[in-house]
């Protein structure tokens, strides 16, 4: 049986280190914010009194608050440390997510989803930042890749469980969010602050000065282009998550079960691809080339899936999309953590993740409007296909344009 190092490279010894193990444990939760609902959204329409037109708001309600909260969480973690923010995020994410099982109206469910998005904002960006605190170079790229692999495995296993549980009662999938509570207990007991010096709030550097430094950092073209590029990677992924069941059931004429299998395939392929992030980063001196290639794979894969006339061809497209997504996000994150000084790392990483949440929030809404507008002249099936292809092109195209701008930008200097 091959060892992990033979699969993912020489830096995989980090999996034996307790801080990395604990960050992987925390990382089980955030992907479930959206993935857990993808296969069960249709089953929520009737019991919550929603409609097929507005049930997608269960996704947008979760992602929208984090656009604002993620940058705040990053600044707080830079100032007060990573550990308290992570513990709060776990408890809040679990509490608000589990509470959805005990409401009976669509409005209450949307409100709780919005509150749960605040918990998410205190998790993924801080996990990514903590890996940047702990590791550097190809070791950090490997760490970011393995973290993302964990996300993919989480998004493969839990949605399958949710699909089984929703057949028993619509409330049961939301009870899976309660796993956050024992994880929070373990983190409280064993997780040590990765920052060398966690600011206790008494630092001579005031919050206004810190925000001023963040503005100066983001004004650098090398920084803001990476923040935007990080966001565009979510366009293809959330376009797929939102329209997967519609593509499979309404366009291709297959079943919801097969839609679940396609979603699992997407998660599994990006999980496997992410294990190779460290190796890919080590091969290229300039990460521009692998990032452009993975953007092409992601956008072209989504386009192929929406153009497919059979589930088998759609699966090929989804596999290419997953490979691109798994590598591009892992490498983006390892690049972003190296751009700022350590005391601004959490802030910049959080801006990048906030950009991703903005794309995740806007993509389902824009695609829905585009499908509605295009259905009248083209018909529903052609409209869905055309909008899906366009989503792949736009997501990859904007990402590549930002990468080219970044590569032509001078290094970031924060000399005062």
Tab-separated table of N, CA and C in Angstrom, residues 264-403:
chain	number	residue	atom	x	y	z
A	264	UNK	N	-20.684	14.208	-5.338
A	264	UNK	CA	-19.640	13.486	-4.609
A	264	UNK	C	-18.384	13.342	-5.467
A	265	UNK	N	-18.578	13.096	-6.774
A	265	UNK	CA	-17.436	12.985	-7.687
A	265	UNK	C	-16.656	14.291	-7.732
A	266	UNK	N	-17.381	15.408	-7.796
A	266	UNK	CA	-16.709	16.714	-7.824
A	266	UNK	C	-15.870	16.922	-6.571
A	267	UNK	N	-16.433	16.600	-5.416
A	267	UNK	CA	-15.709	16.780	-4.157
A	267	UNK	C	-14.517	15.836	-4.057
A	268	UNK	N	-14.710	14.598	-4.513
A	268	UNK	CA	-13.634	13.617	-4.423
A	268	UNK	C	-12.471	13.985	-5.327
A	269	UNK	N	-12.764	14.465	-6.548
A	269	UNK	CA	-11.677	14.824	-7.463
A	269	UNK	C	-10.900	16.031	-6.950
A	270	UNK	N	-11.591	17.001	-6.366
A	270	UNK	CA	-10.811	18.135	-5.865
A	270	UNK	C	-10.032	17.747	-4.617
A	271	UNK	N	-10.575	16.806	-3.831
A	271	UNK	CA	-9.833	16.339	-2.661
A	271	UNK	C	-8.537	15.648	-3.074
A	272	UNK	N	-8.610	14.794	-4.087
A	272	UNK	CA	-7.419	14.087	-4.563
A	272	UNK	C	-6.432	15.053	-5.217
A	273	UNK	N	-6.950	15.985	-6.018
A	273	UNK	CA	-6.063	16.943	-6.691
A	273	UNK	C	-5.325	17.812	-5.686
A	274	UNK	N	-6.003	18.207	-4.616
A	274	UNK	CA	-5.383	19.096	-3.631
A	274	UNK	C	-4.180	18.451	-2.947
A	275	UNK	N	-4.132	17.116	-2.884
A	275	UNK	CA	-2.976	16.460	-2.267
A	275	UNK	C	-1.699	16.720	-3.057
A	276	UNK	N	-1.835	17.121	-4.318
A	276	UNK	CA	-0.667	17.330	-5.172
A	276	UNK	C	-0.198	18.787	-5.201
A	277	UNK	N	-0.839	19.659	-4.420
A	277	UNK	CA	-0.498	21.083	-4.476
A	277	UNK	C	0.967	21.341	-4.148
A	278	UNK	N	1.485	20.663	-3.124
A	278	UNK	CA	2.892	20.856	-2.766
A	278	UNK	C	3.823	20.426	-3.874
A	279	UNK	N	3.548	19.300	-4.493
A	279	UNK	CA	4.385	18.824	-5.602
A	279	UNK	C	4.336	19.777	-6.787
A	280	UNK	N	3.140	20.240	-7.132
A	280	UNK	CA	3.014	21.169	-8.263
A	280	UNK	C	3.776	22.456	-7.968
A	281	UNK	N	3.646	22.969	-6.746
A	281	UNK	CA	4.353	24.196	-6.373
A	281	UNK	C	5.866	24.015	-6.443
A	282	UNK	N	6.345	22.812	-6.121
A	282	UNK	CA	7.781	22.561	-6.131
A	282	UNK	C	8.342	22.468	-7.547
A	283	UNK	N	7.520	22.044	-8.497
A	283	UNK	CA	7.990	21.864	-9.874
A	283	UNK	C	8.220	23.199	-10.565
A	284	UNK	N	7.369	24.187	-10.269
A	284	UNK	CA	7.420	25.471	-10.976
A	284	UNK	C	8.033	26.551	-10.105
A	285	UNK	N	9.012	27.268	-10.639
A	285	UNK	CA	9.573	28.411	-9.926
A	285	UNK	C	8.548	29.545	-9.842
A	286	UNK	N	7.774	29.717	-10.913
A	286	UNK	CA	6.751	30.750	-10.975
A	286	UNK	C	5.384	30.083	-10.924
A	287	UNK	N	4.604	30.406	-9.922
A	287	UNK	CA	3.308	29.738	-9.758
A	287	UNK	C	2.251	30.257	-10.733
A	288	UNK	N	2.610	31.247	-11.554
A	288	UNK	CA	1.681	31.739	-12.569
A	288	UNK	C	1.236	30.614	-13.496
A	289	UNK	N	2.188	29.788	-13.941
A	289	UNK	CA	1.872	28.772	-14.958
A	289	UNK	C	0.890	27.717	-14.458
A	290	UNK	N	1.126	27.107	-13.284
A	290	UNK	CA	0.125	26.140	-12.818
A	290	UNK	C	-1.222	26.785	-12.491
A	291	UNK	N	-1.207	28.041	-12.053
A	291	UNK	CA	-2.465	28.701	-11.730
A	291	UNK	C	-3.292	28.977	-12.985
A	292	UNK	N	-2.643	29.382	-14.059
A	292	UNK	CA	-3.364	29.592	-15.321
A	292	UNK	C	-3.925	28.266	-15.825
A	293	UNK	N	-3.098	27.219	-15.791
A	293	UNK	CA	-3.540	25.903	-16.281
A	293	UNK	C	-4.720	25.373	-15.477
A	294	UNK	N	-4.681	25.541	-14.167
A	294	UNK	CA	-5.769	25.016	-13.343
A	294	UNK	C	-7.047	25.835	-13.514
A	295	UNK	N	-6.929	27.133	-13.767
A	295	UNK	CA	-8.108	27.931	-14.093
A	295	UNK	C	-8.760	27.442	-15.380
A	296	UNK	N	-7.935	27.138	-16.385
A	296	UNK	CA	-8.463	26.622	-17.654
A	296	UNK	C	-9.185	25.297	-17.421
A	297	UNK	N	-8.570	24.404	-16.631
A	297	UNK	CA	-9.183	23.111	-16.346
A	297	UNK	C	-10.528	23.282	-15.644
A	298	UNK	N	-10.589	24.201	-14.715
A	298	UNK	CA	-11.807	24.425	-13.952
A	298	UNK	C	-12.930	24.985	-14.835
A	299	UNK	N	-12.626	26.031	-15.606
A	299	UNK	CA	-13.639	26.649	-16.450
A	299	UNK	C	-14.087	25.748	-17.587
A	300	UNK	N	-13.127	25.083	-18.250
A	300	UNK	CA	-13.474	24.189	-19.356
A	300	UNK	C	-14.249	22.975	-18.861
A	301	UNK	N	-13.894	22.484	-17.684
A	301	UNK	CA	-14.609	21.343	-17.120
A	301	UNK	C	-16.064	21.670	-16.847
A	302	UNK	N	-16.328	22.854	-16.272
A	302	UNK	CA	-17.712	23.247	-16.020
A	302	UNK	C	-18.481	23.395	-17.328
A	303	UNK	N	-17.854	24.013	-18.322
A	303	UNK	CA	-18.507	24.182	-19.621
A	303	UNK	C	-18.857	22.825	-20.231
A	304	UNK	N	-17.934	21.867	-20.166
A	304	UNK	CA	-18.194	20.534	-20.710
A	304	UNK	C	-19.359	19.864	-19.990
A	305	UNK	N	-19.417	20.014	-18.673
A	305	UNK	CA	-20.507	19.408	-17.907
A	305	UNK	C	-21.864	19.943	-18.359
A	306	UNK	N	-21.950	21.237	-18.612
A	306	UNK	CA	-23.227	21.828	-19.020
A	306	UNK	C	-23.560	21.554	-20.483
A	307	UNK	N	-22.552	21.273	-21.298
A	307	UNK	CA	-22.794	20.937	-22.703
A	307	UNK	C	-23.099	19.456	-22.896
A	308	UNK	N	-22.830	18.632	-21.883
A	308	UNK	CA	-22.920	17.176	-22.018
A	308	UNK	C	-24.340	16.725	-22.370
A	309	UNK	N	-24.398	15.688	-23.197
A	309	UNK	CA	-25.680	15.067	-23.550
A	309	UNK	C	-25.933	13.805	-22.732
A	310	UNK	N	-24.971	13.410	-21.919
A	310	UNK	CA	-25.137	12.221	-21.078
A	310	UNK	C	-24.454	12.453	-19.741
A	311	UNK	N	-24.857	11.669	-18.761
A	311	UNK	CA	-24.273	11.796	-17.431
A	311	UNK	C	-22.796	11.437	-17.443
A	312	UNK	N	-22.386	10.492	-18.265
A	312	UNK	CA	-20.985	10.074	-18.327
A	312	UNK	C	-20.091	11.220	-18.794
A	313	UNK	N	-20.535	11.950	-19.819
A	313	UNK	CA	-19.745	13.087	-20.317
A	313	UNK	C	-19.737	14.208	-19.275
A	314	UNK	N	-20.889	14.426	-18.631
A	314	UNK	CA	-20.938	15.433	-17.569
A	314	UNK	C	-19.960	15.084	-16.457
A	315	UNK	N	-19.835	13.795	-16.144
A	315	UNK	CA	-18.910	13.356	-15.098
A	315	UNK	C	-17.470	13.670	-15.472
A	316	UNK	N	-17.124	13.522	-16.756
A	316	UNK	CA	-15.771	13.867	-17.209
A	316	UNK	C	-15.517	15.365	-16.993
A	317	UNK	N	-16.494	16.185	-17.375
A	317	UNK	CA	-16.351	17.624	-17.170
A	317	UNK	C	-16.215	17.984	-15.702
A	318	UNK	N	-17.023	17.353	-14.866
A	318	UNK	CA	-16.972	17.614	-13.422
A	318	UNK	C	-15.618	17.203	-12.846
A	319	UNK	N	-15.048	16.124	-13.349
A	319	UNK	CA	-13.736	15.686	-12.873
A	319	UNK	C	-12.663	16.725	-13.207
A	320	UNK	N	-12.680	17.246	-14.438
A	320	UNK	CA	-11.721	18.296	-14.802
A	320	UNK	C	-11.936	19.553	-13.963
A	321	UNK	N	-13.203	19.901	-13.721
A	321	UNK	CA	-13.493	21.057	-12.880
A	321	UNK	C	-12.961	20.838	-11.465
A	322	UNK	N	-13.184	19.644	-10.914
A	322	UNK	CA	-12.719	19.352	-9.566
A	322	UNK	C	-11.206	19.388	-9.443
A	323	UNK	N	-10.516	18.846	-10.452
A	323	UNK	CA	-9.044	18.886	-10.436
A	323	UNK	C	-8.549	20.326	-10.427
A	324	UNK	N	-9.124	21.149	-11.300
A	324	UNK	CA	-8.726	22.555	-11.348
A	324	UNK	C	-9.017	23.273	-10.051
A	325	UNK	N	-10.206	23.038	-9.496
A	325	UNK	CA	-10.615	23.720	-8.269
A	325	UNK	C	-9.730	23.325	-7.090
A	326	UNK	N	-9.439	22.024	-6.972
A	326	UNK	CA	-8.622	21.561	-5.856
A	326	UNK	C	-7.223	22.151	-5.854
A	327	UNK	N	-6.626	22.240	-7.035
A	327	UNK	CA	-5.269	22.781	-7.127
A	327	UNK	C	-5.251	24.305	-7.052
A	328	UNK	N	-6.186	24.957	-7.738
A	328	UNK	CA	-6.115	26.410	-7.831
A	328	UNK	C	-6.331	27.065	-6.468
A	329	UNK	N	-7.283	26.574	-5.679
A	329	UNK	CA	-7.503	27.197	-4.381
A	329	UNK	C	-6.363	26.919	-3.417
A	330	UNK	N	-5.810	25.712	-3.456
A	330	UNK	CA	-4.687	25.391	-2.563
A	330	UNK	C	-3.488	26.288	-2.859
A	331	UNK	N	-3.192	26.468	-4.143
A	331	UNK	CA	-2.023	27.286	-4.508
A	331	UNK	C	-2.306	28.771	-4.283
A	332	UNK	N	-3.518	29.236	-4.611
A	332	UNK	CA	-3.872	30.628	-4.303
A	332	UNK	C	-3.617	30.936	-2.837
A	333	UNK	N	-4.091	30.058	-1.971
A	333	UNK	CA	-3.993	30.320	-0.541
A	333	UNK	C	-2.557	30.314	-0.063
A	334	UNK	N	-1.723	29.456	-0.641
A	334	UNK	CA	-0.318	29.442	-0.237
A	334	UNK	C	0.410	30.683	-0.739
A	335	UNK	N	-0.065	31.277	-1.844
A	335	UNK	CA	0.519	32.527	-2.344
A	335	UNK	C	0.089	33.701	-1.472
A	336	UNK	N	-1.204	33.779	-1.163
A	336	UNK	CA	-1.725	34.920	-0.410
A	336	UNK	C	-1.090	35.022	0.975
A	337	UNK	N	-0.849	33.892	1.626
A	337	UNK	CA	-0.269	33.950	2.978
A	337	UNK	C	1.161	34.468	2.976
A	338	UNK	N	1.848	34.415	1.821
A	338	UNK	CA	3.241	34.878	1.759
A	338	UNK	C	3.353	36.363	1.424
A	339	UNK	N	2.276	36.999	0.989
A	339	UNK	CA	2.365	38.386	0.521
A	339	UNK	C	2.533	39.401	1.649
A	340	UNK	N	1.760	39.316	2.752
A	340	UNK	CA	1.856	40.360	3.774
A	340	UNK	C	2.809	40.000	4.893
A	341	UNK	N	3.183	40.970	5.728
A	341	UNK	CA	3.902	40.648	6.967
A	341	UNK	C	2.978	39.870	7.901
A	342	UNK	N	3.557	39.190	8.894
A	342	UNK	CA	2.793	38.286	9.762
A	342	UNK	C	1.648	38.982	10.478
A	343	UNK	N	1.832	40.258	10.867
A	343	UNK	CA	0.789	40.936	11.644
A	343	UNK	C	-0.381	41.397	10.782
A	344	UNK	N	-0.277	41.221	9.449
A	344	UNK	CA	-1.387	41.537	8.549
A	344	UNK	C	-1.873	40.306	7.787
A	345	UNK	N	-1.289	39.151	8.090
A	345	UNK	CA	-1.605	37.944	7.319
A	345	UNK	C	-3.077	37.564	7.448
A	346	UNK	N	-3.579	37.576	8.677
A	346	UNK	CA	-4.977	37.198	8.883
A	346	UNK	C	-5.923	38.122	8.142
A	347	UNK	N	-5.593	39.404	8.116
A	347	UNK	CA	-6.445	40.371	7.426
A	347	UNK	C	-6.504	40.133	5.932
A	348	UNK	N	-5.329	39.901	5.303
A	348	UNK	CA	-5.325	39.710	3.850
A	348	UNK	C	-5.949	38.372	3.457
A	349	UNK	N	-5.632	37.320	4.213
A	349	UNK	CA	-6.262	36.023	3.934
A	349	UNK	C	-7.780	36.146	4.034
A	350	UNK	N	-8.250	36.873	5.038
A	350	UNK	CA	-9.689	37.014	5.226
A	350	UNK	C	-10.327	37.834	4.114
A	351	UNK	N	-9.617	38.824	3.597
A	351	UNK	CA	-10.146	39.558	2.444
A	351	UNK	C	-10.280	38.636	1.236
A	352	UNK	N	-9.282	37.761	1.049
A	352	UNK	CA	-9.365	36.803	-0.051
A	352	UNK	C	-10.536	35.857	0.117
A	353	UNK	N	-10.722	35.351	1.349
A	353	UNK	CA	-11.847	34.455	1.602
A	353	UNK	C	-13.179	35.197	1.523
A	354	UNK	N	-13.195	36.466	1.931
A	354	UNK	CA	-14.404	37.273	1.776
A	354	UNK	C	-14.762	37.474	0.317
A	355	UNK	N	-13.738	37.642	-0.513
A	355	UNK	CA	-13.961	37.729	-1.958
A	355	UNK	C	-14.593	36.443	-2.477
A	356	UNK	N	-14.117	35.313	-1.954
A	356	UNK	CA	-14.697	34.033	-2.342
A	356	UNK	C	-16.150	33.913	-1.931
A	357	UNK	N	-16.494	34.402	-0.730
A	357	UNK	CA	-17.881	34.333	-0.271
A	357	UNK	C	-18.760	35.279	-1.076
A	358	UNK	N	-18.215	36.428	-1.477
A	358	UNK	CA	-18.993	37.344	-2.324
A	358	UNK	C	-19.342	36.670	-3.649
A	359	UNK	N	-18.359	35.972	-4.232
A	359	UNK	CA	-18.621	35.247	-5.475
A	359	UNK	C	-19.624	34.130	-5.258
A	360	UNK	N	-19.508	33.443	-4.115
A	360	UNK	CA	-20.430	32.348	-3.806
A	360	UNK	C	-21.850	32.855	-3.614
A	361	UNK	N	-21.993	34.067	-3.083
A	361	UNK	CA	-23.314	34.646	-2.865
A	361	UNK	C	-23.924	35.138	-4.170
A	362	UNK	N	-23.106	35.808	-4.983
A	362	UNK	CA	-23.625	36.426	-6.207
A	362	UNK	C	-23.886	35.416	-7.319
A	363	UNK	N	-23.068	34.364	-7.391
A	363	UNK	CA	-23.165	33.440	-8.524
A	363	UNK	C	-24.546	32.798	-8.669
A	364	UNK	N	-25.146	32.211	-7.604
A	364	UNK	CA	-26.479	31.623	-7.788
A	364	UNK	C	-27.528	32.645	-8.212
A	365	UNK	N	-27.422	33.882	-7.674
A	365	UNK	CA	-28.397	34.915	-7.997
A	365	UNK	C	-28.257	35.341	-9.460
A	366	UNK	N	-27.022	35.617	-9.891
A	366	UNK	CA	-26.794	36.060	-11.269
A	366	UNK	C	-27.163	34.959	-12.256
A	367	UNK	N	-26.796	33.724	-11.935
A	367	UNK	CA	-27.158	32.622	-12.833
A	367	UNK	C	-28.670	32.456	-12.922
A	368	UNK	N	-29.365	32.602	-11.797
A	368	UNK	CA	-30.816	32.479	-11.801
A	368	UNK	C	-31.475	33.541	-12.671
A	369	UNK	N	-31.002	34.779	-12.545
A	369	UNK	CA	-31.537	35.860	-13.374
A	369	UNK	C	-31.229	35.598	-14.849
A	370	UNK	N	-29.994	35.171	-15.135
A	370	UNK	CA	-29.598	34.918	-16.518
A	370	UNK	C	-30.429	33.796	-17.141
A	371	UNK	N	-30.681	32.732	-16.375
A	371	UNK	CA	-31.507	31.633	-16.892
A	371	UNK	C	-32.926	32.113	-17.155
A	372	UNK	N	-33.464	32.914	-16.238
A	372	UNK	CA	-34.826	33.426	-16.415
A	372	UNK	C	-34.939	34.297	-17.662
A	373	UNK	N	-33.939	35.153	-17.875
A	373	UNK	CA	-33.961	36.041	-19.047
A	373	UNK	C	-33.778	35.252	-20.338
A	374	UNK	N	-32.890	34.256	-20.306
A	374	UNK	CA	-32.571	33.511	-21.532
A	374	UNK	C	-33.612	32.452	-21.884
A	375	UNK	N	-34.432	32.066	-20.908
A	375	UNK	CA	-35.407	30.996	-21.176
A	375	UNK	C	-36.430	31.402	-22.232
A	376	UNK	N	-36.852	32.661	-22.205
A	376	UNK	CA	-37.894	33.087	-23.152
A	376	UNK	C	-37.445	32.940	-24.609
A	377	UNK	N	-36.262	33.444	-24.986
A	377	UNK	CA	-35.865	33.273	-26.393
A	377	UNK	C	-35.263	31.903	-26.714
A	378	UNK	N	-34.643	31.238	-25.729
A	378	UNK	CA	-33.890	30.013	-26.016
A	378	UNK	C	-34.588	28.731	-25.575
A	379	UNK	N	-35.512	28.824	-24.628
A	379	UNK	CA	-36.058	27.632	-23.996
A	379	UNK	C	-35.242	27.281	-22.759
A	380	UNK	N	-35.865	26.589	-21.795
A	380	UNK	CA	-35.237	26.351	-20.501
A	380	UNK	C	-33.941	25.551	-20.612
A	381	UNK	N	-33.953	24.437	-21.337
A	381	UNK	CA	-32.769	23.581	-21.401
A	381	UNK	C	-31.578	24.310	-22.004
A	382	UNK	N	-31.802	24.981	-23.136
A	382	UNK	CA	-30.700	25.712	-23.784
A	382	UNK	C	-30.210	26.849	-22.896
A	383	UNK	N	-31.149	27.503	-22.190
A	383	UNK	CA	-30.759	28.607	-21.313
A	383	UNK	C	-29.847	28.114	-20.190
A	384	UNK	N	-30.206	26.983	-19.568
A	384	UNK	CA	-29.372	26.432	-18.490
A	384	UNK	C	-27.986	26.087	-19.024
A	385	UNK	N	-27.936	25.451	-20.174
A	385	UNK	CA	-26.638	25.081	-20.752
A	385	UNK	C	-25.797	26.319	-21.066
A	386	UNK	N	-26.417	27.318	-21.685
A	386	UNK	CA	-25.672	28.521	-22.081
A	386	UNK	C	-25.147	29.273	-20.869
A	387	UNK	N	-25.974	29.394	-19.840
A	387	UNK	CA	-25.542	30.115	-18.635
A	387	UNK	C	-24.438	29.347	-17.913
A	388	UNK	N	-24.533	28.015	-17.896
A	388	UNK	CA	-23.478	27.216	-17.277
A	388	UNK	C	-22.142	27.369	-17.985
A	389	UNK	N	-22.178	27.332	-19.309
A	389	UNK	CA	-20.940	27.521	-20.084
A	389	UNK	C	-20.375	28.912	-19.840
A	390	UNK	N	-21.254	29.925	-19.860
A	390	UNK	CA	-20.801	31.293	-19.629
A	390	UNK	C	-20.187	31.481	-18.253
A	391	UNK	N	-20.736	30.791	-17.270
A	391	UNK	CA	-20.195	30.875	-15.907
A	391	UNK	C	-18.774	30.339	-15.851
A	392	UNK	N	-18.527	29.229	-16.524
A	392	UNK	CA	-17.177	28.675	-16.578
A	392	UNK	C	-16.195	29.616	-17.253
A	393	UNK	N	-16.624	30.224	-18.358
A	393	UNK	CA	-15.747	31.135	-19.110
A	393	UNK	C	-15.425	32.379	-18.286
A	394	UNK	N	-16.448	32.957	-17.669
A	394	UNK	CA	-16.235	34.185	-16.888
A	394	UNK	C	-15.338	33.910	-15.677
A	395	UNK	N	-15.628	32.832	-14.937
A	395	UNK	CA	-14.833	32.528	-13.751
A	395	UNK	C	-13.369	32.336	-14.078
A	396	UNK	N	-13.080	31.514	-15.095
A	396	UNK	CA	-11.687	31.260	-15.467
A	396	UNK	C	-11.041	32.483	-16.100
A	397	UNK	N	-11.799	33.194	-16.937
A	397	UNK	CA	-11.234	34.345	-17.659
A	397	UNK	C	-10.812	35.469	-16.741
A	398	UNK	N	-11.673	35.802	-15.784
A	398	UNK	CA	-11.323	36.875	-14.848
A	398	UNK	C	-10.145	36.454	-13.968
A	399	UNK	N	-10.139	35.193	-13.549
A	399	UNK	CA	-9.026	34.703	-12.735
A	399	UNK	C	-7.698	34.800	-13.468
A	400	UNK	N	-7.670	34.387	-14.731
A	400	UNK	CA	-6.429	34.437	-15.516
A	400	UNK	C	-5.989	35.877	-15.744
A	401	UNK	N	-6.935	36.782	-16.008
A	401	UNK	CA	-6.585	38.197	-16.202
A	401	UNK	C	-5.936	38.764	-14.938
A	402	UNK	N	-6.477	38.421	-13.768
A	402	UNK	CA	-5.884	38.902	-12.510
A	402	UNK	C	-4.478	38.338	-12.302
A	403	UNK	N	-4.289	37.085	-12.654
A	403	UNK	CA	-2.967	36.467	-12.509
A	403	UNK	C	-1.931	37.144	-13.404
